[in-house]
PDB file of C-alpha atoms in Angstrom:
ATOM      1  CA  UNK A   9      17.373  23.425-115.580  1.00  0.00           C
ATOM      2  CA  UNK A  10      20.075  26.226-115.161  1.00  0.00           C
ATOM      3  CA  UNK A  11      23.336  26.806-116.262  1.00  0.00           C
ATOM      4  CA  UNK A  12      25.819  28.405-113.688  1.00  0.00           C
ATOM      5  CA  UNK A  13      29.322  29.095-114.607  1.00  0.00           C
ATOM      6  CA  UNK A  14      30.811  25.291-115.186  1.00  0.00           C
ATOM      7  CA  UNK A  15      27.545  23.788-113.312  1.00  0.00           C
ATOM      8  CA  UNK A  16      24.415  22.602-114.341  1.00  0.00           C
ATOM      9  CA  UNK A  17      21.049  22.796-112.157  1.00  0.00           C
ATOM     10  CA  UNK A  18      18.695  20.765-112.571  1.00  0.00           C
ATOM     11  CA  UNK A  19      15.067  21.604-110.911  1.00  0.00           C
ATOM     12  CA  UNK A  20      12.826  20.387-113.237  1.00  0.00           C
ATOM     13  CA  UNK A  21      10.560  17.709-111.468  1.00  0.00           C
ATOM     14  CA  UNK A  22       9.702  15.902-114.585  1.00  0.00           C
ATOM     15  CA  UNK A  23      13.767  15.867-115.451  1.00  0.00           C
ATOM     16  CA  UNK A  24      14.984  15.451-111.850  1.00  0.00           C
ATOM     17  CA  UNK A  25      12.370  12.511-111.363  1.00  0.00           C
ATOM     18  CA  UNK A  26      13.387  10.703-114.687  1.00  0.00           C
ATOM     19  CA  UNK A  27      17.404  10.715-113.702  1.00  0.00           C
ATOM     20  CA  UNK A  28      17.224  10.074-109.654  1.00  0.00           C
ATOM     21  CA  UNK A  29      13.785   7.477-109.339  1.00  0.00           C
ATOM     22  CA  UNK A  30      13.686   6.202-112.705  1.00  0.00           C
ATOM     23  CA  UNK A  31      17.210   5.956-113.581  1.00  0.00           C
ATOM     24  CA  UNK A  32      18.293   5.917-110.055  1.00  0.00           C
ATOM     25  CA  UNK A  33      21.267   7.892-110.489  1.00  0.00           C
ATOM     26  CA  UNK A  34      24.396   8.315-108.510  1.00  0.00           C
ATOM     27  CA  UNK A  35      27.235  11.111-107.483  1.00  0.00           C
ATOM     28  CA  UNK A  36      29.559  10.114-110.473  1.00  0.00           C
ATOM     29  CA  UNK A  37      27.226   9.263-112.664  1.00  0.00           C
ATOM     30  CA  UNK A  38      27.703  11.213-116.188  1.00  0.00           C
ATOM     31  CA  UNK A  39      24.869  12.582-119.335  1.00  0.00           C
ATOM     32  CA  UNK A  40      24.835  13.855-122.176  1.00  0.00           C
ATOM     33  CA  UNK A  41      22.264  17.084-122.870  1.00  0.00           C
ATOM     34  CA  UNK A  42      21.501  18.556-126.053  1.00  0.00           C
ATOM     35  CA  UNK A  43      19.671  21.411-126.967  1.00  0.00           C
ATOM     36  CA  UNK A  44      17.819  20.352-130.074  1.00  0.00           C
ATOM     37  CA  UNK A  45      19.275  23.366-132.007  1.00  0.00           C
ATOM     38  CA  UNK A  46      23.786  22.678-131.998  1.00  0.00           C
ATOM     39  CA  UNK A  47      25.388  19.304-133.496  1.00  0.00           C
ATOM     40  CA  UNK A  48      26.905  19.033-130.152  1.00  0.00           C
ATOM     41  CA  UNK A  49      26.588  16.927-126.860  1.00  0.00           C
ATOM     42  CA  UNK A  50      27.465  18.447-123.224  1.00  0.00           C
ATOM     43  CA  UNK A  51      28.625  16.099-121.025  1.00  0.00           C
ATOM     44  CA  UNK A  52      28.069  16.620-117.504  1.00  0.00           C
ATOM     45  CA  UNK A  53      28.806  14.460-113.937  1.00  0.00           C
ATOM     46  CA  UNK A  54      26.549  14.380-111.110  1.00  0.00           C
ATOM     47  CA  UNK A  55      28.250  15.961-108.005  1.00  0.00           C
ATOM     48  CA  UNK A  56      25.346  16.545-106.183  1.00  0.00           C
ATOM     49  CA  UNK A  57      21.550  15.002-105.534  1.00  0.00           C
ATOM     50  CA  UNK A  58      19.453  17.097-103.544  1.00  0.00           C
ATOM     51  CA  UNK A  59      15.831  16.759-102.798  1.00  0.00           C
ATOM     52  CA  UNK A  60      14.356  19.095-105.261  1.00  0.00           C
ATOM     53  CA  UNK A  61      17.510  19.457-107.401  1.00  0.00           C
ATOM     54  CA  UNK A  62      20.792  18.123-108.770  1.00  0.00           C
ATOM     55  CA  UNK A  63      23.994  20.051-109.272  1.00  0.00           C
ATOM     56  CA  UNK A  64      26.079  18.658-112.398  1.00  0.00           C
ATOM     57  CA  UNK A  65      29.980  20.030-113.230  1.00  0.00           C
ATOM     58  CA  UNK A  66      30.482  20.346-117.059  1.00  0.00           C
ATOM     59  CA  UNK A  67      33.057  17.893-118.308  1.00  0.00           C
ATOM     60  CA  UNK A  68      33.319  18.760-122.299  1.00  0.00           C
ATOM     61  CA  UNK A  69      31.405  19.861-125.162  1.00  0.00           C
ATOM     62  CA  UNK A  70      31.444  17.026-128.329  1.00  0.00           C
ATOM     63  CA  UNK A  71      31.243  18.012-131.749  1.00  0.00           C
ATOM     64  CA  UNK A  72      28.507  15.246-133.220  1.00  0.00           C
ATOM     65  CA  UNK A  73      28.530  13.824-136.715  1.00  0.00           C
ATOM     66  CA  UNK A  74      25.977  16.077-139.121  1.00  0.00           C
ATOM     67  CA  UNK A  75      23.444  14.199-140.707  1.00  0.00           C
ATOM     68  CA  UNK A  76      24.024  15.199-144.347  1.00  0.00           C
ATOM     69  CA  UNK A  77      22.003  12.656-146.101  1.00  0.00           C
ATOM     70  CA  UNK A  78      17.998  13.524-146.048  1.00  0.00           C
ATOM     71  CA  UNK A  79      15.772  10.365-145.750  1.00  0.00           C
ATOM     72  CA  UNK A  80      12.524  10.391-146.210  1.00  0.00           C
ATOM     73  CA  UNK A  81       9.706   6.903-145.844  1.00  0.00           C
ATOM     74  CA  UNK A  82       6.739   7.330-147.358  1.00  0.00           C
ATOM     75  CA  UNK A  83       4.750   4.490-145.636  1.00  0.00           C
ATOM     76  CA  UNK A  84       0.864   3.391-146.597  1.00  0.00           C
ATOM     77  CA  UNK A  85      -0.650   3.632-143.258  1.00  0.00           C
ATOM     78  CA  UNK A  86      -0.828   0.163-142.121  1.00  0.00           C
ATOM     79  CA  UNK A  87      -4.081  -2.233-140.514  1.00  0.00           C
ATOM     80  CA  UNK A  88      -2.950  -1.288-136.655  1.00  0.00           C
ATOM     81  CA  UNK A  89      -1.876   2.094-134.500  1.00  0.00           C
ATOM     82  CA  UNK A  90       1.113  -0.153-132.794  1.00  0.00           C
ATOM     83  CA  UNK A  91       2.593  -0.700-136.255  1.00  0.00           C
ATOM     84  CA  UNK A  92       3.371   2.966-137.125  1.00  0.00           C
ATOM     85  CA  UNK A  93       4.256   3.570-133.698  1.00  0.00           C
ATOM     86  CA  UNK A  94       7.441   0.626-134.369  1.00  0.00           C
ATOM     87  CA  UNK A  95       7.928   2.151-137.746  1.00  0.00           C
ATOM     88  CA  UNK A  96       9.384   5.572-136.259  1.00  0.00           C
ATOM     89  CA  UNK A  97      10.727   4.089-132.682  1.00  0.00           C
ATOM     90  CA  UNK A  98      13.049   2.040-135.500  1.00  0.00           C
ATOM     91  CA  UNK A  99      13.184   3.781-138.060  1.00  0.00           C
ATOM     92  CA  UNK A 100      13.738   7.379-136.148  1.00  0.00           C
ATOM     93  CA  UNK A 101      16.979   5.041-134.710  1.00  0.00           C
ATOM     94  CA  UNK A 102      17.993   4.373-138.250  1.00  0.00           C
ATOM     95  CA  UNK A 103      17.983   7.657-139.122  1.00  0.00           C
ATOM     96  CA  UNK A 104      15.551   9.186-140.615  1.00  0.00           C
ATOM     97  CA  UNK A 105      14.678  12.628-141.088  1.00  0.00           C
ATOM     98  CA  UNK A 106      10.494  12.624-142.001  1.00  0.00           C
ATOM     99  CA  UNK A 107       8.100  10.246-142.465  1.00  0.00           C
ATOM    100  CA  UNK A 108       5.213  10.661-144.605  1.00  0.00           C
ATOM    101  CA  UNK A 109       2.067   8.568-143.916  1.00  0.00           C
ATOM    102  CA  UNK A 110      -0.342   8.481-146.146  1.00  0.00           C
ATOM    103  CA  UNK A 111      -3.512   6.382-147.764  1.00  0.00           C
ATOM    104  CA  UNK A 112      -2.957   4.195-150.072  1.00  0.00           C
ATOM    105  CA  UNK A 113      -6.007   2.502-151.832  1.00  0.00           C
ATOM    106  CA  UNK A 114      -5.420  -0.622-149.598  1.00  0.00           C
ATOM    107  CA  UNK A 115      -4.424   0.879-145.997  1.00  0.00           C
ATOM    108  CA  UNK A 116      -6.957   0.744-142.989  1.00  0.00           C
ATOM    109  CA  UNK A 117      -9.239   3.414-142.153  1.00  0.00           C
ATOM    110  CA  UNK A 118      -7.404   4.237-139.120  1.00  0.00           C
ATOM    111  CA  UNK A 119      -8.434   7.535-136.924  1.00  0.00           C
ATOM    112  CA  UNK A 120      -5.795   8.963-135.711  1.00  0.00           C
ATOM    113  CA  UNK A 121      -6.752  11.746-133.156  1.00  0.00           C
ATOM    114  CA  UNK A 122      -4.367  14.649-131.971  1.00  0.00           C
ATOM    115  CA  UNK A 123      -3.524  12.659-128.810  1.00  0.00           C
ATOM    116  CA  UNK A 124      -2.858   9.965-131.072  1.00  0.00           C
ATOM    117  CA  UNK A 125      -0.423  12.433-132.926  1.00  0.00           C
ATOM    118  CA  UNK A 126       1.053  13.684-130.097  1.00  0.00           C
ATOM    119  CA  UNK A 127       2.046   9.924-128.653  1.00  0.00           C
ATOM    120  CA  UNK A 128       3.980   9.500-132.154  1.00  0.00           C
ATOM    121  CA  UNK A 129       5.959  12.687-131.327  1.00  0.00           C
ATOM    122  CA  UNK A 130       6.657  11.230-128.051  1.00  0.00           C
ATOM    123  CA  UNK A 131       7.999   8.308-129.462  1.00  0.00           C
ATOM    124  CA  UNK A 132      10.094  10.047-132.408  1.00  0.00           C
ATOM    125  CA  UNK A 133      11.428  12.026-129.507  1.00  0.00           C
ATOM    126  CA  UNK A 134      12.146   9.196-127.119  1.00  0.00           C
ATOM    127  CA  UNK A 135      14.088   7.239-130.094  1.00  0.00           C
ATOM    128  CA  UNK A 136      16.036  10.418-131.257  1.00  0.00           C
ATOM    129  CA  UNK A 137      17.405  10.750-127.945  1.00  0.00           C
ATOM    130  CA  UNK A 138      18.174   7.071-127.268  1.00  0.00           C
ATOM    131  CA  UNK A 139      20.157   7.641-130.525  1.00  0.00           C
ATOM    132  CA  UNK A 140      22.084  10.548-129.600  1.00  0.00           C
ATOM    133  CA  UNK A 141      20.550  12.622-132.715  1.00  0.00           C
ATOM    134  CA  UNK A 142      20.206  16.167-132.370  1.00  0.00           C
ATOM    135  CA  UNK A 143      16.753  16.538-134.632  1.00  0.00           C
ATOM    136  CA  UNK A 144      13.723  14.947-134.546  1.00  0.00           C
ATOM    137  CA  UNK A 145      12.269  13.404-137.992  1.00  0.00           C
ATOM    138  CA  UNK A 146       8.997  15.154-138.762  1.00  0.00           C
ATOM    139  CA  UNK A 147       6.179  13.550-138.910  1.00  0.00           C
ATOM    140  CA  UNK A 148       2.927  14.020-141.861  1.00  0.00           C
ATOM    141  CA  UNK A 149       0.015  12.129-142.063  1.00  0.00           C
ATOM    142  CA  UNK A 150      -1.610  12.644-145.810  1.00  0.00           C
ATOM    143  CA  UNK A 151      -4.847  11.841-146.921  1.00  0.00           C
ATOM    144  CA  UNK A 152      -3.121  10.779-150.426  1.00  0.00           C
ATOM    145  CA  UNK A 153       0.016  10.674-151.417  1.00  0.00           C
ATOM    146  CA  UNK A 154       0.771  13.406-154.027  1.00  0.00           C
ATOM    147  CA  UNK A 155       3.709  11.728-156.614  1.00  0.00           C
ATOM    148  CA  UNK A 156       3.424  14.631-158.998  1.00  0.00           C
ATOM    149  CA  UNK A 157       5.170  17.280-155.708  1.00  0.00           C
ATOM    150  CA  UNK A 158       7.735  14.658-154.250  1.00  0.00           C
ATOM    151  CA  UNK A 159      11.633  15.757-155.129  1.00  0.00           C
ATOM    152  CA  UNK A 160      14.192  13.937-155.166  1.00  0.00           C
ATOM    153  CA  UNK A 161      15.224  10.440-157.099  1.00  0.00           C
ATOM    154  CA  UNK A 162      12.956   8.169-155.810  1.00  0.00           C
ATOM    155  CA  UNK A 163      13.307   4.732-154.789  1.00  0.00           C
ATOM    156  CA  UNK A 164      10.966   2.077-154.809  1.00  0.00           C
ATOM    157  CA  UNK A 165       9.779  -1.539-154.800  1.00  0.00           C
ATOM    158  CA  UNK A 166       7.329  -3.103-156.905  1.00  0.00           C
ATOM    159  CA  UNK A 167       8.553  -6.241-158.938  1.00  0.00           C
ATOM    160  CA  UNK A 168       6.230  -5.753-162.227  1.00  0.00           C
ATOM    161  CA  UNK A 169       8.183  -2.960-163.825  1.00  0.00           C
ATOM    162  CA  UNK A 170      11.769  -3.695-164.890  1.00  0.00           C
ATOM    163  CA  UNK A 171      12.703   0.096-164.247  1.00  0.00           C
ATOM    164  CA  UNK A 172      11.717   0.048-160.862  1.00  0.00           C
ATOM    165  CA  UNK A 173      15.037   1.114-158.409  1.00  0.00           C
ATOM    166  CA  UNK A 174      16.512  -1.456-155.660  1.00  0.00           C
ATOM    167  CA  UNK A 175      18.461  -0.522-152.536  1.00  0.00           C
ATOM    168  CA  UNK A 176      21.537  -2.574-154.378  1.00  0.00           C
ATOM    169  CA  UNK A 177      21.516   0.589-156.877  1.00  0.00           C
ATOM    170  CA  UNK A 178      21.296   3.860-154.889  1.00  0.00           C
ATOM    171  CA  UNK A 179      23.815   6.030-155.690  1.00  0.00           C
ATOM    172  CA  UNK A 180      25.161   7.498-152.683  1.00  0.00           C
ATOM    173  CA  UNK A 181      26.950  10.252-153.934  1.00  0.00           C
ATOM    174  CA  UNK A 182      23.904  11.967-153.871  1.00  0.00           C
ATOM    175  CA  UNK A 183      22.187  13.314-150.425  1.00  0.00           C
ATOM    176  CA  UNK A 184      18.488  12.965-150.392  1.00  0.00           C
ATOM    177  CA  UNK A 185      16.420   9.562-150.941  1.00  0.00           C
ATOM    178  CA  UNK A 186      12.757   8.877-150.204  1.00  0.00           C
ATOM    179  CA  UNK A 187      11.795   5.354-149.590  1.00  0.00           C
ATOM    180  CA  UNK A 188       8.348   3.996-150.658  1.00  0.00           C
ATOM    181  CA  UNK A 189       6.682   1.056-148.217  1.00  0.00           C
ATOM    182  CA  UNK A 190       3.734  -0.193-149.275  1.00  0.00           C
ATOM    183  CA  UNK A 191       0.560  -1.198-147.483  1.00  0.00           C
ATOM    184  CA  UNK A 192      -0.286  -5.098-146.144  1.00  0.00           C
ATOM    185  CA  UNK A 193      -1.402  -5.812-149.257  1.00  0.00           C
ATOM    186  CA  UNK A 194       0.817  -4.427-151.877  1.00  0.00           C
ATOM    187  CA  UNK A 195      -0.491  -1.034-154.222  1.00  0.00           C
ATOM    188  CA  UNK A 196      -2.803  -1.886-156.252  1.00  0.00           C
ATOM    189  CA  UNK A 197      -2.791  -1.625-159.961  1.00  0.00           C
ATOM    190  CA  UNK A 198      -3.852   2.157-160.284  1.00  0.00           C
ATOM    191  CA  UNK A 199      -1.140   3.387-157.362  1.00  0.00           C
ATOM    192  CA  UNK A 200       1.500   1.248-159.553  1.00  0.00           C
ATOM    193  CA  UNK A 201       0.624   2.858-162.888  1.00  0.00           C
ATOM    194  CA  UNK A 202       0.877   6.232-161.286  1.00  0.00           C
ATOM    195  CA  UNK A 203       4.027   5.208-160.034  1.00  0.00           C
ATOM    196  CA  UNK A 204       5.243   4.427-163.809  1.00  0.00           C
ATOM    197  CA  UNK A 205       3.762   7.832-164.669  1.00  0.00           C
ATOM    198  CA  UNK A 206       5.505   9.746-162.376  1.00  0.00           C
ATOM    199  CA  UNK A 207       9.093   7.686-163.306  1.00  0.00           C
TER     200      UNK A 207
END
């Protein structure tokens, strides 16, 4: 796309494919574009549909609300592909800024090959903008998760040990959280003692 003066050109075929067959847009019809970079939102109107381009007039630029609490899931990979790719459609939507995959004593041996990757950067992306966030969540897949390096009071749930932290007791005043999900069948007994290790 190009920006001229208050307009906005858009001759991307990928872009101009997605907003006139896809979407079937009108004249009139309005969008919001983000750069990925700003907490703010352009808002622009359709004025014109050509056939290898639409012309857009600016309408305003909107501050958006900063995201100043960090959230991080650490999730066991689960037993099936389509389960972490709902994990960050909904969970990107909820807000979160990285997820951490890793393999618990319990998950699946799942490969996960770079197009495989790429797919869940796809979705993260897809969800972020259906959300109107400006930043996509990163994404890290970890052979095993490393308690000893992770920052940050942690927060997680396993019933056995009476110091374990609940949602009901986060303190909110603070800004960064990491959430612990375990795999389809629960840690096992060595992932929970290094849990009590590591408080």
């Amino acid at each position: 796309y190009e920006l001229w003066i208050n307009n906005l050109i858009i001759d991307n075929n990928e872009l101009y494919n997605q907003i006139v067959k896809v979407l079937r847009s009108k004249v009139g019809d309005e969008f919001l574009f983000f750069d990925w970079n700003e907490y703010f939102d352009y808002k622009y109107k359709i004025i014109q549909i050509e056939k290898r381009h639409l012309i857009l007039n600016f309408i305003e630029k909107i501050e958006k609300i900063k995201e100043n609490i960090f959230l991080t899931l650490y999730q066991a990979i689960p037993n099936k592909i389509d389960k972490i790719e709902d994990i960050i459609e909904k969970w990107t939507q909820i807000w979160y800024s990285k997820f951490v995959f890793f393999n618990s004593r319990r998950s699946q041996d799942l490969f996960l090959s770079e197009n495989k990757i790429q797919r869940f950067k796809n979705i993260i992306k897809e969800s972020t903008e259906l959300s109107q966030r400006n930043k996509n969540p990163e994404i890290i897949f970890e052979k095993k998760l490393d308690l000893k390096n992770i920052s940050w009071e942690n927060y997680y749930f396993h019933t056995e040990n009476q110091e374990s932290n609940y949602l009901k007791n986060i303190d909110f005043s603070k800004t960064n959280y990491n959430l612990f999900v375990w795999p389809e069948w629960w840690f096992d007994d060595i992932e929970v003692k290094e849990f009590d290790i590591n408080n």
